[in-house]
CSV table of C-alpha atoms in Angstrom, one decimal:
chain,number,residue,atom,x,y,z
P,1,MET,CA,-20.5,14.1,20.8
P,2,SER,CA,-22.2,11.0,22.2
P,3,GLU,CA,-20.5,8.9,24.9
P,4,PRO,CA,-18.1,6.3,23.7
P,5,SER,CA,-20.4,3.4,24.6
P,6,GLN,CA,-23.1,5.0,22.4
P,7,ARG,CA,-20.8,5.5,19.4
P,8,PRO,CA,-20.9,3.1,16.5
P,9,ILE,CA,-18.6,0.1,16.5
P,10,LEU,CA,-15.9,0.4,13.8
P,11,LEU,CA,-15.2,-2.9,11.9
P,12,PHE,CA,-12.0,-2.8,9.9
P,13,LEU,CA,-11.5,-5.0,6.9
P,14,CYS,CA,-8.2,-5.4,5.0
P,15,HIS,CA,-6.5,-7.5,2.4
P,16,PRO,CA,-4.2,-9.7,4.5
P,17,LEU,CA,-0.8,-8.7,3.0
P,18,THR,CA,1.8,-6.8,5.1
P,19,GLY,CA,1.8,-3.8,2.7
P,20,HIS,CA,-1.9,-3.4,3.0
P,21,PHE,CA,-2.2,-4.3,6.6
P,22,ILE,CA,0.3,-2.0,8.2
P,23,PRO,CA,-1.3,1.4,7.3
P,24,VAL,CA,-4.7,0.1,8.1
P,25,ILE,CA,-3.8,-1.2,11.6
P,26,LYS,CA,-2.2,2.1,12.3
P,27,ILE,CA,-5.5,3.8,11.5
P,28,ALA,CA,-7.4,1.3,13.6
P,29,SER,CA,-4.9,1.8,16.5
P,30,ALA,CA,-5.3,5.6,16.2
P,31,LEU,CA,-9.1,5.5,16.4
P,32,ARG,CA,-8.9,3.0,19.3
P,33,GLY,CA,-6.7,5.6,21.1
P,34,ARG,CA,-9.4,8.2,20.5
P,35,GLY,CA,-12.0,6.2,22.3
P,36,TRP,CA,-13.7,4.2,19.6
P,37,ASP,CA,-14.7,0.6,19.9
P,38,VAL,CA,-12.6,-1.1,17.2
P,39,CYS,CA,-12.9,-4.6,15.7
P,40,PHE,CA,-10.6,-5.9,13.0
P,41,LEU,CA,-11.4,-8.9,10.7
P,42,GLY,CA,-8.0,-10.2,9.8
P,43,ALA,CA,-5.8,-13.1,9.0
P,44,SER,CA,-4.6,-15.3,11.9
P,45,PHE,CA,-1.1,-14.4,10.8
P,46,PHE,CA,-1.7,-10.8,12.1
P,47,ARG,CA,-3.7,-11.7,15.2
P,48,SER,CA,-1.1,-10.7,17.8
P,49,ARG,CA,-0.5,-7.4,16.0
P,50,ILE,CA,-4.2,-6.7,15.9
P,51,GLU,CA,-4.8,-7.5,19.6
P,52,ALA,CA,-1.8,-5.4,20.6
P,53,SER,CA,-3.4,-2.4,18.9
P,54,GLY,CA,-6.4,-2.7,21.3
P,55,ALA,CA,-8.8,-3.8,18.6
P,56,GLU,CA,-10.9,-6.9,19.0
P,57,PHE,CA,-9.8,-9.7,16.6
P,58,PHE,CA,-12.2,-11.5,14.3
P,59,GLN,CA,-10.6,-14.2,12.2
P,60,LEU,CA,-10.9,-14.6,8.4
P,61,GLN,CA,-12.0,-18.1,7.4
P,62,GLY,CA,-11.0,-20.6,4.8
P,63,LYS,CA,-9.3,-19.3,1.7
P,64,ALA,CA,-9.5,-15.8,3.0
P,65,ASP,CA,-7.1,-16.5,5.9
P,66,LEU,CA,-3.9,-16.0,4.0
P,67,ASP,CA,-0.4,-16.6,5.6
P,68,ASP,CA,1.6,-13.6,4.5
P,69,ALA,CA,4.9,-15.2,5.5
P,70,LYS,CA,4.4,-17.9,2.8
P,71,LEU,CA,2.7,-16.1,-0.1
P,72,PHE,CA,5.9,-14.8,-1.7
P,73,ASP,CA,8.4,-17.4,-0.4
P,74,ARG,CA,10.3,-18.5,-3.5
P,75,ASP,CA,11.2,-21.8,-1.8
P,76,THR,CA,7.5,-22.8,-1.8
P,77,SER,CA,4.8,-23.2,-4.5
P,78,VAL,CA,2.3,-21.1,-2.6
P,79,PRO,CA,0.5,-19.7,-4.4
P,80,ARG,CA,2.4,-18.8,-7.5
P,81,GLY,CA,3.8,-21.9,-9.1
P,82,ALA,CA,4.5,-21.0,-12.8
P,83,ALA,CA,3.7,-17.3,-12.1
P,84,ASP,CA,7.4,-16.6,-11.4
P,85,ASP,CA,8.2,-17.2,-15.0
P,86,LYS,CA,5.7,-14.6,-16.3
P,87,THR,CA,5.8,-10.8,-16.7
P,88,TYR,CA,5.2,-8.6,-13.7
P,89,ARG,CA,1.6,-7.8,-14.9
P,90,ALA,CA,0.8,-11.4,-15.6
P,91,ARG,CA,2.2,-12.4,-12.2
P,92,SER,CA,0.1,-9.6,-10.5
P,93,ILE,CA,-3.1,-11.0,-12.1
P,94,ILE,CA,-2.2,-14.6,-11.0
P,95,ASP,CA,-1.5,-13.3,-7.5
P,96,THR,CA,-4.8,-11.5,-7.4
P,97,ARG,CA,-6.7,-14.6,-8.5
P,98,HIS,CA,-5.2,-16.7,-5.7
P,99,GLN,CA,-5.0,-14.1,-2.9
P,100,THR,CA,-8.2,-12.1,-3.5
P,101,LEU,CA,-10.7,-13.3,-6.0
P,102,HIS,CA,-10.9,-17.0,-5.2
P,103,ALA,CA,-11.3,-15.9,-1.6
P,104,ILE,CA,-14.3,-13.7,-2.1
P,105,PRO,CA,-16.9,-16.2,-0.9
P,106,ALA,CA,-14.9,-17.1,2.2
P,107,ALA,CA,-14.2,-13.5,2.9
P,108,TRP,CA,-17.8,-12.5,2.6
P,109,GLU,CA,-18.9,-15.3,5.0
P,110,SER,CA,-16.3,-14.0,7.4
P,111,VAL,CA,-17.8,-10.5,7.1
P,112,ARG,CA,-21.4,-11.9,7.6
P,113,ALA,CA,-20.3,-13.8,10.7
P,114,ALA,CA,-18.5,-10.7,12.2
P,115,LEU,CA,-21.6,-8.5,11.6
P,116,LEU,CA,-23.9,-11.1,13.0
P,117,GLU,CA,-21.9,-11.5,16.2
P,118,LEU,CA,-21.7,-7.7,16.7
P,119,HIS,CA,-25.4,-7.5,16.1
P,120,GLN,CA,-26.2,-10.2,18.6
P,121,ARG,CA,-24.0,-8.7,21.3
P,122,ASN,CA,-24.9,-5.1,20.6
P,123,ALA,CA,-28.5,-5.1,19.3
P,124,GLY,CA,-29.4,-1.7,17.9
P,125,ARG,CA,-25.9,-0.3,17.9
P,126,GLN,CA,-24.6,1.0,14.6
P,127,VAL,CA,-21.6,-0.6,12.9
P,128,ILE,CA,-19.5,1.4,10.4
P,129,VAL,CA,-17.2,-0.6,8.2
P,130,ILE,CA,-13.8,0.8,7.3
P,131,CYS,CA,-12.6,-1.3,4.4
P,132,GLU,CA,-9.2,-1.3,2.6
P,133,ALA,CA,-9.8,-1.0,-1.1
P,134,PHE,CA,-8.4,-4.4,-2.0
P,135,PHE,CA,-10.5,-6.4,0.4
P,136,TYR,CA,-13.0,-7.7,-2.0
P,137,GLY,CA,-15.0,-9.6,0.6
P,138,PHE,CA,-17.3,-6.7,1.3
P,139,MET,CA,-18.4,-6.3,-2.3
P,140,PRO,CA,-21.0,-9.0,-2.4
P,141,LEU,CA,-23.2,-6.9,0.0
P,142,ARG,CA,-23.2,-4.0,-2.5
P,143,TYR,CA,-24.2,-6.4,-5.4
P,144,GLY,CA,-27.2,-8.0,-3.7
P,145,ALA,CA,-25.9,-10.6,-1.3
P,146,PRO,CA,-28.0,-10.8,1.8
P,147,LEU,CA,-27.0,-10.2,5.4
P,148,PRO,CA,-28.2,-12.5,8.2
P,149,THR,CA,-31.8,-11.7,9.4
P,150,GLY,CA,-31.9,-8.6,11.6
P,151,VAL,CA,-28.5,-7.3,10.7
P,152,LYS,CA,-28.7,-3.7,9.3
P,153,VAL,CA,-26.7,-2.9,6.2
P,154,PRO,CA,-23.7,-0.9,7.4
P,155,ARG,CA,-22.3,2.3,5.9
P,156,SER,CA,-18.8,1.9,4.7
P,157,ILE,CA,-15.6,3.9,4.1
P,158,CYS,CA,-13.0,2.8,1.6
P,159,ILE,CA,-9.4,3.4,2.7
P,160,SER,CA,-7.0,3.5,-0.4
P,161,ILE,CA,-3.4,2.7,0.6
P,162,LEU,CA,-2.2,2.4,-3.0
P,163,SER,CA,-2.3,4.7,-6.0
P,164,PRO,CA,-6.0,4.8,-6.8
P,165,ALA,CA,-7.0,2.1,-9.3
P,166,ILE,CA,-10.1,3.9,-10.5
P,167,ARG,CA,-10.9,4.3,-14.2
P,168,SER,CA,-10.4,7.8,-15.6
P,169,ILE,CA,-10.5,9.3,-19.1
P,170,ASP,CA,-7.3,11.1,-18.1
P,171,LEU,CA,-5.3,8.0,-17.3
P,172,PRO,CA,-4.3,4.7,-18.9
P,173,PRO,CA,-5.2,1.5,-17.0
P,174,PHE,CA,-3.4,0.9,-13.7
P,175,SER,CA,0.3,-0.1,-14.1
P,176,TYR,CA,0.3,0.5,-17.9
P,177,PRO,CA,3.7,1.9,-18.9
P,178,ALA,CA,2.4,5.2,-20.3
P,179,PRO,CA,3.0,8.7,-18.8
P,180,PHE,CA,0.3,11.1,-17.6
P,181,GLU,CA,-0.7,13.2,-20.6
P,182,PRO,CA,-3.5,15.7,-19.9
P,183,THR,CA,-4.3,16.5,-23.5
P,184,TYR,CA,-6.9,15.4,-26.1
P,185,ALA,CA,-4.3,13.1,-27.7
P,186,GLY,CA,-3.6,11.6,-24.3
P,187,ARG,CA,-7.3,10.9,-23.8
P,188,VAL,CA,-7.5,9.2,-27.2
P,189,ARG,CA,-4.5,7.1,-26.2
P,190,ASN,CA,-6.1,6.2,-22.9
P,191,LYS,CA,-9.4,5.2,-24.5
P,192,GLU,CA,-7.5,2.8,-26.8
P,193,MET,CA,-5.5,1.3,-23.8
P,194,TRP,CA,-8.7,0.8,-21.8
P,195,ALA,CA,-10.3,-1.0,-24.7
P,196,SER,CA,-7.2,-3.2,-24.9
P,197,TRP,CA,-7.3,-3.8,-21.2
P,198,GLU,CA,-11.0,-4.8,-21.2
P,199,LYS,CA,-10.1,-7.6,-23.7
P,200,LEU,CA,-7.0,-8.7,-21.8
P,201,ALA,CA,-8.8,-8.7,-18.4
P,202,ARG,CA,-12.0,-10.2,-19.5
P,203,PRO,CA,-11.3,-13.6,-17.8
P,204,VAL,CA,-10.5,-11.9,-14.5
P,205,THR,CA,-13.5,-9.6,-14.8
P,206,GLN,CA,-15.7,-12.6,-15.3
P,207,LEU,CA,-14.1,-14.4,-12.4
P,208,ILE,CA,-15.1,-11.5,-10.1
P,209,ASP,CA,-18.7,-11.8,-11.2
P,210,ASN,CA,-18.6,-15.6,-10.8
P,211,LYS,CA,-17.2,-15.3,-7.3
P,212,LEU,CA,-19.6,-12.6,-6.3
P,213,ALA,CA,-22.5,-14.8,-7.5
P,214,GLU,CA,-21.0,-17.8,-5.5
P,215,ALA,CA,-21.1,-15.5,-2.5
P,216,GLY,CA,-24.8,-14.7,-3.0
P,217,ALA,CA,-24.7,-11.5,-5.1
P,218,THR,CA,-27.6,-11.1,-7.5
P,219,ARG,CA,-25.9,-9.0,-10.1
P,220,GLY,CA,-22.4,-8.5,-11.6
P,221,VAL,CA,-20.1,-5.5,-11.2
P,222,GLY,CA,-20.4,-4.1,-14.7
P,223,GLU,CA,-16.9,-2.8,-14.6
P,224,VAL,CA,-13.6,-4.1,-15.9
P,225,PHE,CA,-11.1,-5.6,-13.3
P,226,MET,CA,-9.1,-2.7,-11.8
P,227,GLY,CA,-11.6,-0.2,-13.0
P,228,GLY,CA,-12.5,0.9,-9.5
P,229,ALA,CA,-15.6,-1.0,-8.5
P,230,ASN,CA,-13.9,-2.1,-5.3
P,231,TYR,CA,-13.6,1.6,-4.4
P,232,THR,CA,-16.9,3.1,-5.7
P,233,CYS,CA,-19.0,0.5,-3.9
P,234,HIS,CA,-18.4,2.3,-0.7
P,235,ASP,CA,-20.1,5.4,0.7
P,236,ALA,CA,-16.8,7.4,0.9
P,237,ILE,CA,-13.3,6.9,-0.5
P,238,LEU,CA,-10.3,8.2,1.6
P,239,GLN,CA,-7.0,8.2,-0.2
P,240,ILE,CA,-3.8,8.0,1.7
P,241,GLY,CA,-1.4,10.4,0.0
P,242,LEU,CA,-0.9,14.1,-1.0
P,243,SER,CA,-2.7,16.1,-3.6
P,244,ALA,CA,0.7,17.3,-5.0
P,245,PHE,CA,1.7,13.7,-5.6
P,246,GLU,CA,-1.5,12.6,-7.4
P,247,TYR,CA,-2.3,13.3,-11.0
P,248,PRO,CA,-4.9,16.2,-11.4
P,249,ARG,CA,-7.5,14.1,-13.1
P,250,SER,CA,-10.8,15.6,-14.1
P,251,ASP,CA,-13.1,12.8,-13.0
P,252,PHE,CA,-12.4,11.7,-9.4
P,253,PRO,CA,-15.5,10.2,-7.9
P,254,PRO,CA,-17.5,12.8,-5.9
P,255,ASN,CA,-17.0,11.0,-2.6
P,256,PHE,CA,-13.2,10.8,-3.1
P,257,LYS,CA,-10.9,12.7,-0.7
P,258,ILE,CA,-7.1,12.8,-0.3
P,259,ILE,CA,-6.4,12.8,3.5
P,260,GLY,CA,-2.6,13.0,3.8
P,261,ILE,CA,0.0,10.5,5.0
P,262,ILE,CA,-0.1,8.3,8.0
P,263,PRO,CA,2.3,10.0,10.4
P,264,PRO,CA,5.6,8.3,11.4
P,265,GLY,CA,5.4,6.1,14.4
P,266,PRO,CA,7.9,5.7,17.3
P,267,LEU,CA,11.5,5.2,16.3
P,268,ASP,CA,13.7,2.3,17.2
P,269,TRP,CA,17.1,4.0,16.9
P,270,TRP,CA,20.1,2.4,15.2
P,271,GLN,CA,23.1,3.7,17.0
P,272,ASP,CA,25.5,3.8,14.0
P,273,VAL,CA,23.0,5.9,12.1
P,274,VAL,CA,22.1,8.1,15.1
P,275,SER,CA,25.7,8.8,15.9
P,276,ASN,CA,26.3,9.9,12.3
P,277,SER,CA,23.3,12.2,12.4
P,278,ASP,CA,24.6,13.8,15.6
P,279,LEU,CA,27.8,14.9,13.8
P,280,ASP,CA,28.0,18.5,12.7
P,281,HIS,CA,27.1,19.2,9.1
P,282,ASN,CA,30.6,20.3,8.3
P,283,ASP,CA,32.3,17.4,10.2
P,284,GLU,CA,34.4,15.4,7.6
P,285,ARG,CA,33.4,12.2,9.4
P,286,LYS,CA,29.7,12.7,8.6
P,287,LYS,CA,28.5,10.4,5.9
P,288,LYS,CA,25.5,10.6,3.6
P,289,VAL,CA,23.0,7.9,4.4
P,290,ILE,CA,21.4,6.0,1.5
P,291,VAL,CA,18.7,3.5,2.3
P,292,VAL,CA,17.8,0.7,-0.1
P,293,ALA,CA,15.0,-1.8,0.3
P,294,GLN,CA,13.6,-4.6,-1.8
P,295,GLY,CA,10.1,-4.4,-0.3
P,296,THR,CA,8.0,-7.3,1.0
P,297,VAL,CA,6.7,-8.8,-2.3
P,298,GLU,CA,9.4,-8.7,-4.9
P,299,THR,CA,12.2,-9.8,-2.5
P,300,ASP,CA,15.0,-10.9,-4.9
P,301,PRO,CA,18.0,-8.8,-3.6
P,302,ASN,CA,19.7,-9.2,-7.1
P,303,GLU,CA,17.1,-6.8,-8.5
P,304,LEU,CA,18.0,-3.7,-6.5
P,305,ILE,CA,19.8,-4.2,-3.2
P,306,ILE,CA,23.0,-6.0,-4.4
P,307,PRO,CA,23.6,-3.7,-7.4
P,308,THR,CA,23.2,-0.7,-5.1
P,309,LEU,CA,25.6,-2.0,-2.5
P,310,GLN,CA,28.1,-2.9,-5.3
P,311,TRP,CA,28.0,0.6,-6.8
P,312,LEU,CA,28.3,2.3,-3.5
P,313,ALA,CA,31.0,0.0,-2.1
P,314,ASP,CA,33.9,2.4,-2.8
P,315,HIS,CA,32.1,5.5,-1.7
P,316,LYS,CA,33.6,6.0,1.8
P,317,ASP,CA,31.6,9.2,2.3
P,318,ILE,CA,28.4,7.1,2.2
P,319,MET,CA,26.8,4.7,4.6
P,320,THR,CA,24.4,2.3,2.9
P,321,VAL,CA,21.5,0.7,4.9
P,322,ALA,CA,19.9,-2.3,3.1
P,323,ILE,CA,16.6,-3.6,4.3
P,324,LEU,CA,15.8,-7.1,3.1
P,325,GLY,CA,12.0,-7.1,3.7
P,326,HIS,CA,11.3,-10.1,5.9
P,327,ARG,CA,12.5,-11.2,9.4
P,328,GLY,CA,15.2,-13.8,9.1
P,329,ALA,CA,16.1,-12.9,5.5
P,330,SER,CA,19.7,-12.8,4.5
P,331,LEU,CA,21.9,-11.9,1.5
P,332,PRO,CA,23.3,-14.8,-0.5
P,333,PRO,CA,26.2,-16.4,1.4
P,334,ASP,CA,28.6,-15.9,-1.5
P,335,PHE,CA,28.0,-12.1,-1.6
P,336,ASP,CA,30.8,-10.0,0.0
P,337,VAL,CA,29.0,-7.3,2.0
P,338,PRO,CA,30.9,-3.9,1.5
P,339,GLY,CA,32.4,-2.3,4.6
P,340,ASN,CA,30.2,0.8,4.3
P,341,ALA,CA,27.0,-1.3,4.3
P,342,ARG,CA,24.7,-2.1,7.1
P,343,ILE,CA,22.3,-5.0,6.6
P,344,ALA,CA,18.9,-5.4,8.3
P,345,ASP,CA,16.6,-8.3,7.6
P,346,TYR,CA,13.6,-6.1,8.7
P,347,LEU,CA,13.6,-2.5,9.9
P,348,GLN,CA,10.8,0.0,10.2
P,349,TYR,CA,11.2,2.7,7.5
P,350,ASP,CA,10.3,5.3,10.1
P,351,ALA,CA,13.3,4.4,12.1
P,352,ILE,CA,15.9,5.0,9.4
P,353,LEU,CA,14.4,7.6,6.9
P,354,PRO,CA,14.8,10.6,9.3
P,355,HIS,CA,18.5,10.0,8.9
P,356,ALA,CA,18.5,9.4,5.1
P,357,ASN,CA,19.7,11.5,2.2
P,358,LEU,CA,18.3,9.2,-0.4
P,359,TRP,CA,15.7,6.4,-0.4
P,360,ILE,CA,16.0,3.7,-3.1
P,361,HIS,CA,13.2,1.1,-3.4
P,362,ASN,CA,11.0,-0.7,-5.9
P,363,GLY,CA,8.0,1.6,-5.8
P,364,GLY,CA,5.6,0.2,-3.3
P,365,TYR,CA,3.0,2.9,-2.4
P,366,GLY,CA,3.6,2.5,1.3
P,367,ALA,CA,7.4,2.9,0.9
P,368,THR,CA,6.8,5.9,-1.3
P,369,MET,CA,4.5,7.5,1.3
P,370,HIS,CA,7.2,7.0,4.0
P,371,GLY,CA,9.7,8.8,1.7
P,372,LEU,CA,7.3,11.8,1.3
P,373,ALA,CA,6.5,11.9,5.0
P,374,HIS,CA,10.2,12.2,5.8
P,375,GLY,CA,11.1,14.5,2.9
P,376,VAL,CA,13.6,12.1,1.4
P,377,PRO,CA,14.2,12.2,-2.4
P,378,MET,CA,13.9,8.8,-4.1
P,379,VAL,CA,15.2,6.5,-6.8
P,380,ILE,CA,12.6,3.9,-7.9
P,381,ALA,CA,13.1,0.7,-9.8
P,382,GLY,CA,9.9,-1.4,-9.9
P,383,GLU,CA,7.3,-3.2,-12.0
P,384,GLY,CA,4.1,-5.0,-11.1
P,385,GLN,CA,1.5,-4.5,-8.5
P,386,ASP,CA,1.3,-0.8,-7.7
P,387,LYS,CA,5.0,-0.1,-8.3
P,388,ALA,CA,4.9,1.4,-11.8
P,389,GLU,CA,2.2,3.8,-10.7
P,390,SER,CA,4.2,5.0,-7.7
P,391,ALA,CA,7.4,5.3,-9.8
P,392,LYS,CA,5.7,7.4,-12.5
P,393,ARG,CA,4.3,9.7,-9.8
P,394,VAL,CA,7.7,10.1,-8.2
P,395,ALA,CA,9.1,11.3,-11.5
P,396,TRP,CA,6.1,13.4,-12.4
P,397,SER,CA,6.1,15.2,-9.0
P,398,GLY,CA,9.8,15.9,-9.0
P,399,VAL,CA,10.7,14.0,-5.8
P,400,GLY,CA,13.0,11.5,-7.6
P,401,VAL,CA,14.0,9.3,-10.5
P,402,ASP,CA,12.0,6.5,-12.1
P,403,LEU,CA,14.3,3.8,-13.6
P,404,GLU,CA,11.3,2.3,-15.4
P,405,CYS,CA,12.3,-1.3,-14.7
P,406,ALA,CA,12.9,-3.8,-11.9
P,407,ARG,CA,16.4,-4.8,-12.7
P,408,PRO,CA,18.2,-1.6,-13.7
P,409,GLY,CA,21.8,-2.9,-13.1
P,410,ILE,CA,24.7,-1.3,-11.4
P,411,GLU,CA,25.5,1.6,-13.8
P,412,ARG,CA,21.9,2.8,-14.1
P,413,ILE,CA,21.5,2.8,-10.4
P,414,GLY,CA,24.7,4.7,-10.0
P,415,ARG,CA,23.8,7.4,-12.5
P,416,ALA,CA,20.4,7.9,-10.8
P,417,ILE,CA,22.1,8.2,-7.4
P,418,GLU,CA,24.5,10.8,-8.7
P,419,LYS,CA,21.6,12.7,-10.4
P,420,VAL,CA,19.4,12.9,-7.3
P,421,LEU,CA,22.3,13.7,-4.9
P,422,GLY,CA,23.8,16.2,-7.3
P,423,GLU,CA,20.7,18.2,-8.2
P,424,GLY,CA,19.2,20.1,-5.3
P,425,THR,CA,15.7,20.3,-6.8
P,426,TYR,CA,14.9,16.8,-5.8
P,427,LYS,CA,15.7,17.5,-2.1
P,428,GLU,CA,13.8,20.7,-2.2
P,429,THR,CA,10.7,19.1,-3.7
P,430,ALA,CA,10.8,16.3,-1.2
P,431,ALA,CA,11.1,18.8,1.6
P,432,ALA,CA,8.1,20.7,0.3
P,433,MET,CA,6.1,17.4,0.3
P,434,LYS,CA,7.0,16.8,3.9
P,435,LEU,CA,5.7,20.2,4.9
P,436,LEU,CA,2.5,19.5,2.9
P,437,ALA,CA,2.1,16.2,4.7
P,438,GLU,CA,2.7,17.8,8.1
P,439,GLY,CA,-0.2,20.2,7.5
P,440,LEU,CA,-2.7,17.4,7.0
P,441,ASP,CA,-4.5,15.2,9.6
P,442,CYS,CA,-4.9,11.7,8.2
P,443,PHE,CA,-6.3,10.0,11.3
P,444,GLY,CA,-8.5,13.1,12.0
P,445,ASP,CA,-10.0,12.9,8.5
P,446,VAL,CA,-10.9,9.3,8.9
P,447,GLU,CA,-12.6,10.0,12.3
P,448,ARG,CA,-14.5,13.0,10.8
P,449,GLU,CA,-15.7,10.7,8.0
P,450,VAL,CA,-16.9,8.2,10.6
P,451,LEU,CA,-18.7,10.9,12.5
P,452,SER,CA,-20.5,12.0,9.4
P,453,MET,CA,-22.0,8.5,9.0
P,454,ILE,CA,-23.5,8.2,12.5
P,455,ASP,CA,-27.2,7.6,12.3
P,456,THR,CA,-29.2,10.4,13.9
């Protein structure tokens, strides 16, 4: 292998939302620890976290420099406005317009500026781009937008940190409420759903082409929104996840590879939970630990956290840990917190899940991957974004229960808790997923893909 100074520079690009950023910065930090020169084009909101990883920070400009702390603050009008009154799918489209598509020209100019600076400082040294799938700011290059004079077109690796939103004859459109059905009838159904989605998504599909043209692209995508162009424009696609958790579709792109789960990080122990874990299995004082989280986007605690706390309030053999999703968050002042509940505004999932018997959340792909990594069975209640896709896979793979909505209510949550805790198959399947994850090398696979792209 060449000396580190002769290796390519790795430039990371990522959609600047917490759920997208966290897994990507972990990959960047791991590769930095393996001796690579790492740069990260990110939002100013994440600057300190990026620099703490050892990566060099490049700042996104203009509309691309999103403030994650404000995007989903229900006390502000940024950026949703009337979106809160719409369905989860409609809200997701509005969010995508504001956060991603309108920012394409500014994001692309940020990419150009970063590549130009790296070229000027390191003439002749290769740059490899590692791009999270929902950073659309790299797409103009693949559709004809020019780079600054002298800058070589970089090879790129797509990192997928959500269920893959790539069109398939075997699957309905992303987040459609239809189960995986690997039959001829299922394919007929899927074809009809894709035709419906193409009509519904036409304005957003056109917006992508318009913004690409504004950024300097010479041609359109030629693919419906959420059909996978933001994946397939790259030289390789690396999917965070497990093969046993992903539908066995027949038409994965040839450059698509599932690389495992990002391994758990260092633990910040919570003494109450640790003390409980230290008790002997037969000790009558030992409690089951149930963790419930609302996520970082749909943060209304009335959807999932409060009903869970209410149903478990009288279960003295259970300790409930509720994670609110943002630093400084709190439950409504008129809510009486049960005595068996522990409330955290923000807590790393890796700190608590090793002690958990059950993981209740609203289906974010990252939260789901944490559950698989720690072998914890799950109850999922979520809609919108990637949540329905994660929830369906949780049920299909046998690691938990999908409640098929975002507001299941106290009784439905209670029945799901009883089902998962009472039937040992969920725990066994989750444990098998953990073993599968431990046998894979996520960071190593990313590095091997980088090595395969070095110019010779």
